PDB file of C-alpha atoms in Angstrom:
ATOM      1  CA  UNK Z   1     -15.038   7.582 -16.529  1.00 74.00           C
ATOM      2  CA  UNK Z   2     -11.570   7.205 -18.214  1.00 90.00           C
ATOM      3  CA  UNK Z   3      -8.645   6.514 -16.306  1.00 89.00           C
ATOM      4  CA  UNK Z   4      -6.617   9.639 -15.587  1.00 94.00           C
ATOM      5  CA  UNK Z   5      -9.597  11.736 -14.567  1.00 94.00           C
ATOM      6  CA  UNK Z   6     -10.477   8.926 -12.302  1.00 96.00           C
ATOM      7  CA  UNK Z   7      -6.982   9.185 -10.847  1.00 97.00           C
ATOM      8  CA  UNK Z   8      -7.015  12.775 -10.683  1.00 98.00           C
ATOM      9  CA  UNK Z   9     -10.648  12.842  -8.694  1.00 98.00           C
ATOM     10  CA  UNK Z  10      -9.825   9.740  -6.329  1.00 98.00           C
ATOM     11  CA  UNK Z  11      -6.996  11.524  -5.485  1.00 98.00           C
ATOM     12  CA  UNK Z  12      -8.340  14.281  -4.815  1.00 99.00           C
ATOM     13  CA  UNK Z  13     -11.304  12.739  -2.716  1.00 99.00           C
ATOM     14  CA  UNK Z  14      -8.174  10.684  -0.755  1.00 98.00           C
ATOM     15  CA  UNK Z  15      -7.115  14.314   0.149  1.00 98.00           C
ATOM     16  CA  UNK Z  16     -10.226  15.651   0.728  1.00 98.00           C
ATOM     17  CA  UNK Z  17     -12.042  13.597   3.060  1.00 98.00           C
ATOM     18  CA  UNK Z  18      -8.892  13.231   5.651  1.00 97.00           C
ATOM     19  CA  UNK Z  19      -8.589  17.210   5.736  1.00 94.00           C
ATOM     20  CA  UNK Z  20     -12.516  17.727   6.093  1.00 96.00           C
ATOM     21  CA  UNK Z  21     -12.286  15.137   8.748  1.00 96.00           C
ATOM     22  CA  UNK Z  22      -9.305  17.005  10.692  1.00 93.00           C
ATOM     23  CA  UNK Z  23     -10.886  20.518   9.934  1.00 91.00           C
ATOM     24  CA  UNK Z  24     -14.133  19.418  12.085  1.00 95.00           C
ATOM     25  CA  UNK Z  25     -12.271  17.509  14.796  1.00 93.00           C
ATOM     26  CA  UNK Z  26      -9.194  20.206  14.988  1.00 89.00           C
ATOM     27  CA  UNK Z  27     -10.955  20.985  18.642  1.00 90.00           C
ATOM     28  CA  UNK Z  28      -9.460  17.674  19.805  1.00 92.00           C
ATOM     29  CA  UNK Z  29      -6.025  18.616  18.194  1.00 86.00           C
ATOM     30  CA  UNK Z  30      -6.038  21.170  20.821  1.00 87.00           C
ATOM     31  CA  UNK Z  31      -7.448  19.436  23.770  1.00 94.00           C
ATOM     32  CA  UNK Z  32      -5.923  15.921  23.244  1.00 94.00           C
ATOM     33  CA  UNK Z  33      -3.349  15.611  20.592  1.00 90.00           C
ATOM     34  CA  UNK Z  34      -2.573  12.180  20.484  1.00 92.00           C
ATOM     35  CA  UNK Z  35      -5.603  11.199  19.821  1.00 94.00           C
ATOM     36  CA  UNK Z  36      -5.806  13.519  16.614  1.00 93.00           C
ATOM     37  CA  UNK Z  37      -2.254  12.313  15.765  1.00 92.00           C
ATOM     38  CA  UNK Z  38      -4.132   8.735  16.444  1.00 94.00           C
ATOM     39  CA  UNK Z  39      -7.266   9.267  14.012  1.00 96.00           C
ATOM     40  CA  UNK Z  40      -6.241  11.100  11.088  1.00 96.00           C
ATOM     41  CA  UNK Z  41      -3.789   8.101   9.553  1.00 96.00           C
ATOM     42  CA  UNK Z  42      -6.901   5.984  10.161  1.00 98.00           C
ATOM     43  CA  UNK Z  43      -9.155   8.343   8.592  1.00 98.00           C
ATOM     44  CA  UNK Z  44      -6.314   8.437   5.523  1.00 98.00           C
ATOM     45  CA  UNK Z  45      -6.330   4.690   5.096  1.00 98.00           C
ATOM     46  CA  UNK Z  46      -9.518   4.031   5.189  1.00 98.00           C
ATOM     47  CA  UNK Z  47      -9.688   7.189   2.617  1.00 98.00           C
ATOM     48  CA  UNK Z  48      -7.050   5.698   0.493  1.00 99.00           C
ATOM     49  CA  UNK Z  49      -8.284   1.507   1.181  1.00 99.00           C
ATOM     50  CA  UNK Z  50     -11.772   3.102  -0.121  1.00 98.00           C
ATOM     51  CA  UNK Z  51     -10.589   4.259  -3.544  1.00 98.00           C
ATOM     52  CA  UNK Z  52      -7.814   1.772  -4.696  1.00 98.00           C
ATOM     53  CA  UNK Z  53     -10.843  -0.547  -4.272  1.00 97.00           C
ATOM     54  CA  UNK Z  54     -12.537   1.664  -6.731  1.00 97.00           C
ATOM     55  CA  UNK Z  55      -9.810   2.452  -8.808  1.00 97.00           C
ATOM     56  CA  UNK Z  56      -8.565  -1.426  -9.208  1.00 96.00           C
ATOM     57  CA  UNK Z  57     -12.045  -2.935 -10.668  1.00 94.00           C
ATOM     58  CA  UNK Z  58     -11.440  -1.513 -13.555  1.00 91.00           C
ATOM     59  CA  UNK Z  59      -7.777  -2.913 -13.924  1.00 92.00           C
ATOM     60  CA  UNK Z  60      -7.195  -6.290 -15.111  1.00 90.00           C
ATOM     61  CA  UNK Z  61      -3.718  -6.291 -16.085  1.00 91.00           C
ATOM     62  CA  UNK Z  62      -0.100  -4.907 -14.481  1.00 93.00           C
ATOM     63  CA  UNK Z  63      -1.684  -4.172 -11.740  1.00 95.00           C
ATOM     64  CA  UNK Z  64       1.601  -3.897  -9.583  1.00 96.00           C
ATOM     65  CA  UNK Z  65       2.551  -0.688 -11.746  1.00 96.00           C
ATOM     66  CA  UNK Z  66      -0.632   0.574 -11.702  1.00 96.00           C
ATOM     67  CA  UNK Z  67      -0.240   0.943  -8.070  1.00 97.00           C
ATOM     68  CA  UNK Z  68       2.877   2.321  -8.095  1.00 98.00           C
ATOM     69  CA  UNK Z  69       1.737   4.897 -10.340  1.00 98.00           C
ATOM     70  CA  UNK Z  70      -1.335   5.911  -8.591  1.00 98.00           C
ATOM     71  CA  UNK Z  71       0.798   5.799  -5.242  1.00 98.00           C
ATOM     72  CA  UNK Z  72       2.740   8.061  -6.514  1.00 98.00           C
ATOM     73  CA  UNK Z  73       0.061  10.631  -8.073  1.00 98.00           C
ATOM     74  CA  UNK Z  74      -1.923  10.699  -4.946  1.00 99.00           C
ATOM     75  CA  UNK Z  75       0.776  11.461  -2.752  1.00 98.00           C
ATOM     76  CA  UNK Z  76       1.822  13.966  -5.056  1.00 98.00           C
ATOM     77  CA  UNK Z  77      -1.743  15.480  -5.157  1.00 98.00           C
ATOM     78  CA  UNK Z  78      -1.879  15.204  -1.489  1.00 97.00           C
ATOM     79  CA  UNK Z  79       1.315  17.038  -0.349  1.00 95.00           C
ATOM     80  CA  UNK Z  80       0.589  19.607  -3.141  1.00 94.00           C
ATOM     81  CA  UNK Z  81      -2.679  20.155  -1.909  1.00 94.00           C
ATOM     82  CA  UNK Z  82      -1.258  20.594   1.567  1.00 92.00           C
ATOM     83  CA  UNK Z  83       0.909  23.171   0.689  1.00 90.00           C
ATOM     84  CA  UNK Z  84      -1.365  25.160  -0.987  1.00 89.00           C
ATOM     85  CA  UNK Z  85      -3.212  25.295   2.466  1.00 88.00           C
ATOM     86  CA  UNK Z  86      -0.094  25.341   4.730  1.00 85.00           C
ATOM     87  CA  UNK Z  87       2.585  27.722   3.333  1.00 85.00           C
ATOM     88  CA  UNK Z  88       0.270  30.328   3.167  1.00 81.00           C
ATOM     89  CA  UNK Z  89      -2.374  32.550   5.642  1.00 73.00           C
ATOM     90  CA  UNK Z  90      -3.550  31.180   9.164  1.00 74.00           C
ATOM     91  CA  UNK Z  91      -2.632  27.604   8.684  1.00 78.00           C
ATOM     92  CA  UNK Z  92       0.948  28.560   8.072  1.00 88.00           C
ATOM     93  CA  UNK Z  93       4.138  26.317   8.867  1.00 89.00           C
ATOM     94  CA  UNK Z  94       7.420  26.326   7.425  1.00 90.00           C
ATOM     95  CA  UNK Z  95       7.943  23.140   4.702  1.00 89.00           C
ATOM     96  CA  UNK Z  96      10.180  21.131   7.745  1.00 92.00           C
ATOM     97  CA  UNK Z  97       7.748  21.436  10.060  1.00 90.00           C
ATOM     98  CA  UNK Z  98       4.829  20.454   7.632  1.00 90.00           C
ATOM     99  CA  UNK Z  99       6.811  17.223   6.704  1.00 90.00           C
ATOM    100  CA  UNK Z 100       7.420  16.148  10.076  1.00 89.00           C
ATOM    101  CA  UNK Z 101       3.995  16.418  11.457  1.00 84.00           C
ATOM    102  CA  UNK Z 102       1.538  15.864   8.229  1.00 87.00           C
ATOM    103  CA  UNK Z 103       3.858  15.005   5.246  1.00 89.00           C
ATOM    104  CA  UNK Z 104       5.247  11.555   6.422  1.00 92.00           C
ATOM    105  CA  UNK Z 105       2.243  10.100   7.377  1.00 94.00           C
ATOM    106  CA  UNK Z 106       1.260  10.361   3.215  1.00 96.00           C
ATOM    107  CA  UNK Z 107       3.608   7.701   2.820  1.00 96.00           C
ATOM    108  CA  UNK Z 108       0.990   4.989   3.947  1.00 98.00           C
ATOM    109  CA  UNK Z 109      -0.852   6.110   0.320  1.00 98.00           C
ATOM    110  CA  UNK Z 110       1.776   4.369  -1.857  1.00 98.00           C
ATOM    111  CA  UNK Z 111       2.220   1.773   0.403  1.00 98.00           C
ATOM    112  CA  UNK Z 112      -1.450   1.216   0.259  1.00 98.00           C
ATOM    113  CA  UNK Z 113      -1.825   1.345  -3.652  1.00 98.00           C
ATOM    114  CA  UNK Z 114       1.462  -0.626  -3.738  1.00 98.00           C
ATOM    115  CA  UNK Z 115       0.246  -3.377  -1.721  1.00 98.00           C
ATOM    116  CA  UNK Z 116      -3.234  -3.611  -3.548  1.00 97.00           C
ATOM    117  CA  UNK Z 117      -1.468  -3.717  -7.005  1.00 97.00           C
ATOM    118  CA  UNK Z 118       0.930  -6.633  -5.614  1.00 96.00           C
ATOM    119  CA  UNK Z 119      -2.296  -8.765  -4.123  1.00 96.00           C
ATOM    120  CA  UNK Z 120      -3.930  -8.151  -7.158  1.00 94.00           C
ATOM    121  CA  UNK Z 121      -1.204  -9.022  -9.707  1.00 93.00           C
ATOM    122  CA  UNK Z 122      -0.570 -11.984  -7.420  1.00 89.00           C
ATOM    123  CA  UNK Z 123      -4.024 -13.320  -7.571  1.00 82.00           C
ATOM    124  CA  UNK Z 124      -3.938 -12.548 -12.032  1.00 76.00           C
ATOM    125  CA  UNK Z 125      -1.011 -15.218 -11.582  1.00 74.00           C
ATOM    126  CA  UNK Z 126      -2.982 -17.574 -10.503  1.00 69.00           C
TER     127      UNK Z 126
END
């Protein structure tokens, strides 16, 4: 697969997997909030750990931007996703209140790719 569809569908799959995963435990979101509040950035890093593993194999060089770049795309894909399903119909919140509860907590997916692309540029150094 070439490279930008690859960042397009990991992306996507980073989204997709932590809102399935909410979606079938909302009951608990209800019943014991913290908990949910716990799980979900778990669910997300192990979402976004999963694919920059993935997505680096195939890059052998400037690996620091690279994860800059995909940091950036996913948590662009992911917010935008997000407010597809939150600024509209049941799931409605206003665009403050979406950031504060769900929209900070994206900021572990840069940090993630970032992180990755430094280890890995690191260990091209050597």
């Amino acid at each position: 697969m070439k490279k930008k569809p690859r960042i397009i569908l990991y992306g996507f799959l980073v989204w997709l997997i932590p809102f399935i995963a909410a979606f079938l435990i909302y009951p608990i979101h209800e019943s014991n909030r913290p908990f949910f509040e716990s799980i979900m950035p778990v669910i997300i890093v192990t979402s976004v750990v999963l694919f920059c593993n993935m997505y680096f194999r195939h890059i052998k060089k400037e690996q620091l931007r690279e994860g800059f770049f995909l940091g950036l795309v996913w948590l662009a894909i992911s917010i935008l996703l997000d407010l597809l399903m939150f600024m509209w119909g049941p799931m409605k919140i206003s665009f403050l209140d979406y950031m504060a509860d769900i929209g900070l907590t994206y900021l572990i997916i840069p940090v993630i790719c970032i992180g990755f692309g430094y280890v890995l540029s690191r260990k091209a150094l050597k």
